[in-house]
Structure formats: structure tokens, C-alpha cells
């Protein structure tokens, strides 16, 4: 379904009605920003960790469950905190994945074919990310992964098959 451009709306090749202000950011390659975004302060430690080439998650002091993204209450024991930030090992496995064969955004966004996956960290939390440096046809649920951090300290993380498993 394509929609005609109108006040606050633009024709979108995906066929989804989205306010122009959001599409403009996506077309410029901006997926999220820290400043001005609700809850941005909650993930600041995580983003700082990515800049330092580490994955940071929080752990509930009451029950010990690791989680990401941070929540106001633990999803396991419902305690309102306290929570402590910690460095995750970076070890992960593929929990689910799919391969996209259509470009939805211009570069620097991934170009087809690219793999979008839900990866499960060894500590328990699951992240939605990309799998890089791998032939999508060889990937299997449960494959071991290692993190690949953004170039030049960019606060992003993707994963690739663990080198011993290639």
C-alpha cells in the first residue's frame, strides 16, 4: 500500500504511514539518538560501554536476574530495584534470525542480503542485532557468536560466528 504525500506524511516504499519527521531521520541513517529520547538516561551506561568495546547489562540485586534493556522493575521478581550495571562476557548464541533480501534504508544501513537476529547473551538477556561476516545459509539456531563493535567507538554492536566455530 502506498500513500500519497500529505501534511506530515510522505510516500513510503515500504507502505507504512509514518510521520515525515521520523522518516527523515531514518533516511539520514539515524536510528536512535541519546539526547532527547525518552529513557535515554536509562541506557547511557550501556552506550558508554559500547564506546569502550564492552556490552553492559543490569542485574537485579533481589533475585540476580540479568536484563536488558533496563526496566523500572525486575521482570522476574518484580522488585523495583536496586539494579547494578555489569560487564557481560560477550558470548552469545543465535536465538532466532531471518535474512532480508530487500533494502529498506540507504547506506550506511545494512544492504541485502543481511541477517537480523535475536541473540541470547550467556548471562540471559536477548538483543536484536545483525549478524555479520557470515554466509546466511550456514547459520543455525544455537550457533555461538562473538561481538563486533562499531568502528571508531560508535555505540553499536553486531555479532559474528565465533571464530572457533567457523
mmCIF file of C-alpha atoms in Angstrom:
data_model
loop_
_atom_site.group_PDB
_atom_site.id
_atom_site.type_symbol
_atom_site.label_atom_id
_atom_site.label_comp_id
_atom_site.label_asym_id
_atom_site.label_seq_id
_atom_site.Cartn_x
_atom_site.Cartn_y
_atom_site.Cartn_z
ATOM 1 C CA UNK A 1 0.000 0.000 0.000
ATOM 2 C CA UNK A 2 1.400 3.363 -0.969
ATOM 3 C CA UNK A 3 0.136 6.591 0.481
ATOM 4 C CA UNK A 4 0.231 9.944 -1.197
ATOM 5 C CA UNK A 5 2.356 12.621 0.375
ATOM 6 C CA UNK A 6 0.353 14.927 2.580
ATOM 7 C CA UNK A 7 0.791 17.223 5.535
ATOM 8 C CA UNK A 8 3.221 15.479 7.863
ATOM 9 C CA UNK A 9 3.238 12.285 5.758
ATOM 10 C CA UNK A 10 5.340 11.045 2.857
ATOM 11 C CA UNK A 11 5.007 8.230 0.354
ATOM 12 C CA UNK A 12 6.977 5.352 1.844
ATOM 13 C CA UNK A 13 8.336 2.487 -0.321
ATOM 14 C CA UNK A 14 7.543 0.047 2.485
ATOM 15 C CA UNK A 15 3.916 1.149 2.506
ATOM 16 C CA UNK A 16 3.761 2.228 6.134
ATOM 17 C CA UNK A 17 2.338 5.570 7.161
ATOM 18 C CA UNK A 18 4.988 7.287 9.239
ATOM 19 C CA UNK A 19 5.248 10.985 10.118
ATOM 20 C CA UNK A 20 7.792 12.759 7.925
ATOM 21 C CA UNK A 21 9.954 13.773 10.903
ATOM 22 C CA UNK A 22 10.693 10.092 11.637
ATOM 23 C CA UNK A 23 11.338 9.070 8.028
ATOM 24 C CA UNK A 24 13.746 11.965 7.608
ATOM 25 C CA UNK A 25 15.894 10.645 10.461
ATOM 26 C CA UNK A 26 15.785 7.090 9.130
ATOM 27 C CA UNK A 27 16.745 8.183 5.626
ATOM 28 C CA UNK A 28 19.727 10.026 7.098
ATOM 29 C CA UNK A 29 20.832 6.806 8.842
ATOM 30 C CA UNK A 30 19.837 7.981 12.314
ATOM 31 C CA UNK A 31 18.077 5.083 14.021
ATOM 32 C CA UNK A 32 18.220 6.413 17.573
ATOM 33 C CA UNK A 33 19.778 9.246 19.460
ATOM 34 C CA UNK A 34 20.738 9.633 23.081
ATOM 35 C CA UNK A 35 19.709 13.221 23.662
ATOM 36 C CA UNK A 36 16.029 13.997 23.720
ATOM 37 C CA UNK A 37 14.854 10.395 23.604
ATOM 38 C CA UNK A 38 12.642 9.146 26.465
ATOM 39 C CA UNK A 39 14.544 6.696 28.639
ATOM 40 C CA UNK A 40 17.883 7.670 27.125
ATOM 41 C CA UNK A 41 19.411 8.112 30.552
ATOM 42 C CA UNK A 42 18.486 4.508 31.369
ATOM 43 C CA UNK A 43 20.708 3.155 28.609
ATOM 44 C CA UNK A 44 23.551 5.665 28.921
ATOM 45 C CA UNK A 45 25.781 3.132 30.774
ATOM 46 C CA UNK A 46 25.126 0.589 28.025
ATOM 47 C CA UNK A 47 26.037 3.095 25.275
ATOM 48 C CA UNK A 48 29.152 4.185 27.174
ATOM 49 C CA UNK A 49 30.134 0.511 27.407
ATOM 50 C CA UNK A 50 29.718 0.042 23.652
ATOM 51 C CA UNK A 51 32.033 3.011 23.077
ATOM 52 C CA UNK A 52 34.561 1.201 25.311
ATOM 53 C CA UNK A 53 34.027 -2.049 23.350
ATOM 54 C CA UNK A 54 32.055 -3.886 26.026
ATOM 55 C CA UNK A 55 28.437 -4.937 26.479
ATOM 56 C CA UNK A 56 26.862 -3.760 29.735
ATOM 57 C CA UNK A 57 23.698 -5.168 31.244
ATOM 58 C CA UNK A 58 21.976 -4.755 34.594
ATOM 59 C CA UNK A 59 21.396 -7.345 37.300
ATOM 60 C CA UNK A 60 18.630 -7.330 39.901
ATOM 61 C CA UNK A 61 20.055 -7.230 43.427
ATOM 62 C CA UNK A 62 16.996 -9.054 44.798
ATOM 63 C CA UNK A 63 16.926 -12.168 42.574
ATOM 64 C CA UNK A 64 20.124 -11.945 40.500
ATOM 65 C CA UNK A 65 18.439 -11.951 37.076
ATOM 66 C CA UNK A 66 20.383 -10.161 34.329
ATOM 67 C CA UNK A 67 18.356 -7.989 31.997
ATOM 68 C CA UNK A 68 18.494 -5.581 29.099
ATOM 69 C CA UNK A 69 17.035 -3.128 28.364
ATOM 70 C CA UNK A 70 16.794 -1.671 31.878
ATOM 71 C CA UNK A 71 13.307 -1.636 33.345
ATOM 72 C CA UNK A 72 11.815 0.120 36.347
ATOM 73 C CA UNK A 73 11.037 -3.265 37.966
ATOM 74 C CA UNK A 74 12.615 -6.701 37.610
ATOM 75 C CA UNK A 75 10.578 -8.885 35.201
ATOM 76 C CA UNK A 76 11.393 -11.947 37.302
ATOM 77 C CA UNK A 77 10.737 -10.950 40.930
ATOM 78 C CA UNK A 78 9.016 -7.573 40.304
ATOM 79 C CA UNK A 79 11.359 -5.792 42.729
ATOM 80 C CA UNK A 80 11.696 -2.066 41.983
ATOM 81 C CA UNK A 81 15.476 -2.305 42.370
ATOM 82 C CA UNK A 82 18.213 -1.760 43.130
ATOM 83 C CA UNK A 83 19.942 -2.817 39.928
ATOM 84 C CA UNK A 84 23.682 -2.945 39.308
ATOM 85 C CA UNK A 85 25.383 -2.477 35.949
ATOM 86 C CA UNK A 86 27.911 -5.143 34.977
ATOM 87 C CA UNK A 87 30.034 -6.092 32.011
ATOM 88 C CA UNK A 88 28.642 -9.017 30.010
ATOM 89 C CA UNK A 89 31.015 -11.695 28.731
ATOM 90 C CA UNK A 90 30.074 -11.004 25.098
ATOM 91 C CA UNK A 91 29.418 -14.699 24.492
ATOM 92 C CA UNK A 92 26.098 -15.215 22.754
ATOM 93 C CA UNK A 93 24.111 -17.712 20.719
ATOM 94 C CA UNK A 94 21.593 -17.295 17.918
ATOM 95 C CA UNK A 95 18.096 -17.478 19.389
ATOM 96 C CA UNK A 96 16.287 -16.579 16.143
ATOM 97 C CA UNK A 97 17.177 -14.950 12.818
ATOM 98 C CA UNK A 98 15.934 -14.008 9.374
ATOM 99 C CA UNK A 99 17.632 -12.884 6.190
ATOM 100 C CA UNK A 100 16.427 -9.727 4.452
ATOM 101 C CA UNK A 101 16.690 -9.567 0.667
ATOM 102 C CA UNK A 102 15.346 -6.035 0.266
ATOM 103 C CA UNK A 103 16.972 -2.733 1.218
ATOM 104 C CA UNK A 104 14.643 -0.718 3.426
ATOM 105 C CA UNK A 105 17.095 2.090 4.164
ATOM 106 C CA UNK A 106 20.005 3.601 2.227
ATOM 107 C CA UNK A 107 23.632 3.113 3.310
ATOM 108 C CA UNK A 108 25.061 3.208 5.956
ATOM 109 C CA UNK A 109 22.207 0.846 6.906
ATOM 110 C CA UNK A 110 22.883 -2.812 6.037
ATOM 111 C CA UNK A 111 22.307 -3.705 2.397
ATOM 112 C CA UNK A 112 20.849 -7.028 1.203
ATOM 113 C CA UNK A 113 21.240 -9.760 1.871
ATOM 114 C CA UNK A 114 21.665 -9.066 5.587
ATOM 115 C CA UNK A 115 20.830 -11.033 8.692
ATOM 116 C CA UNK A 116 18.717 -9.677 11.542
ATOM 117 C CA UNK A 117 18.828 -11.824 14.654
ATOM 118 C CA UNK A 118 17.771 -12.143 18.232
ATOM 119 C CA UNK A 119 20.870 -13.246 20.108
ATOM 120 C CA UNK A 120 20.894 -14.552 23.655
ATOM 121 C CA UNK A 121 23.789 -13.421 25.787
ATOM 122 C CA UNK A 122 25.400 -16.034 28.055
ATOM 123 C CA UNK A 123 24.035 -14.041 31.009
ATOM 124 C CA UNK A 124 20.448 -14.405 29.727
ATOM 125 C CA UNK A 125 19.246 -11.161 28.092
ATOM 126 C CA UNK A 126 18.332 -11.189 24.403
ATOM 127 C CA UNK A 127 19.274 -8.435 21.946
ATOM 128 C CA UNK A 128 18.030 -7.673 18.436
ATOM 129 C CA UNK A 129 21.057 -7.107 16.216
ATOM 130 C CA UNK A 130 22.722 -8.023 12.923
ATOM 131 C CA UNK A 131 24.963 -10.997 12.227
ATOM 132 C CA UNK A 132 27.911 -10.029 10.035
ATOM 133 C CA UNK A 133 30.854 -11.792 8.389
ATOM 134 C CA UNK A 134 28.811 -14.933 7.777
ATOM 135 C CA UNK A 135 27.060 -16.720 4.945
ATOM 136 C CA UNK A 136 23.371 -16.667 5.996
ATOM 137 C CA UNK A 137 22.886 -20.181 4.583
ATOM 138 C CA UNK A 138 25.352 -21.622 7.107
ATOM 139 C CA UNK A 139 23.790 -20.045 10.212
ATOM 140 C CA UNK A 140 21.841 -22.245 12.631
ATOM 141 C CA UNK A 141 19.846 -21.568 15.799
ATOM 142 C CA UNK A 142 22.188 -22.101 18.744
ATOM 143 C CA UNK A 143 25.409 -21.165 16.880
ATOM 144 C CA UNK A 144 27.970 -19.456 19.114
ATOM 145 C CA UNK A 145 28.641 -15.763 18.412
ATOM 146 C CA UNK A 146 31.108 -13.064 19.383
ATOM 147 C CA UNK A 147 30.575 -9.286 19.395
ATOM 148 C CA UNK A 148 31.764 -6.893 16.686
ATOM 149 C CA UNK A 149 31.779 -3.304 17.932
ATOM 150 C CA UNK A 150 31.154 -0.174 15.878
ATOM 151 C CA UNK A 151 34.066 1.466 14.062
ATOM 152 C CA UNK A 152 35.763 4.421 15.699
ATOM 153 C CA UNK A 153 33.997 3.997 19.022
ATOM 154 C CA UNK A 154 30.490 4.174 17.557
ATOM 155 C CA UNK A 155 27.993 2.927 20.175
ATOM 156 C CA UNK A 156 26.798 -0.154 18.302
ATOM 157 C CA UNK A 157 27.315 -3.888 18.469
ATOM 158 C CA UNK A 158 26.737 -6.609 15.934
ATOM 159 C CA UNK A 159 27.701 -10.259 16.173
ATOM 160 C CA UNK A 160 29.559 -12.769 14.023
ATOM 161 C CA UNK A 161 30.057 -16.524 14.334
ATOM 162 C CA UNK A 162 32.677 -17.346 16.939
ATOM 163 C CA UNK A 163 35.918 -17.972 15.095
ATOM 164 C CA UNK A 164 36.406 -21.448 16.558
ATOM 165 C CA UNK A 165 33.006 -22.422 15.109
ATOM 166 C CA UNK A 166 33.694 -21.312 11.534
#
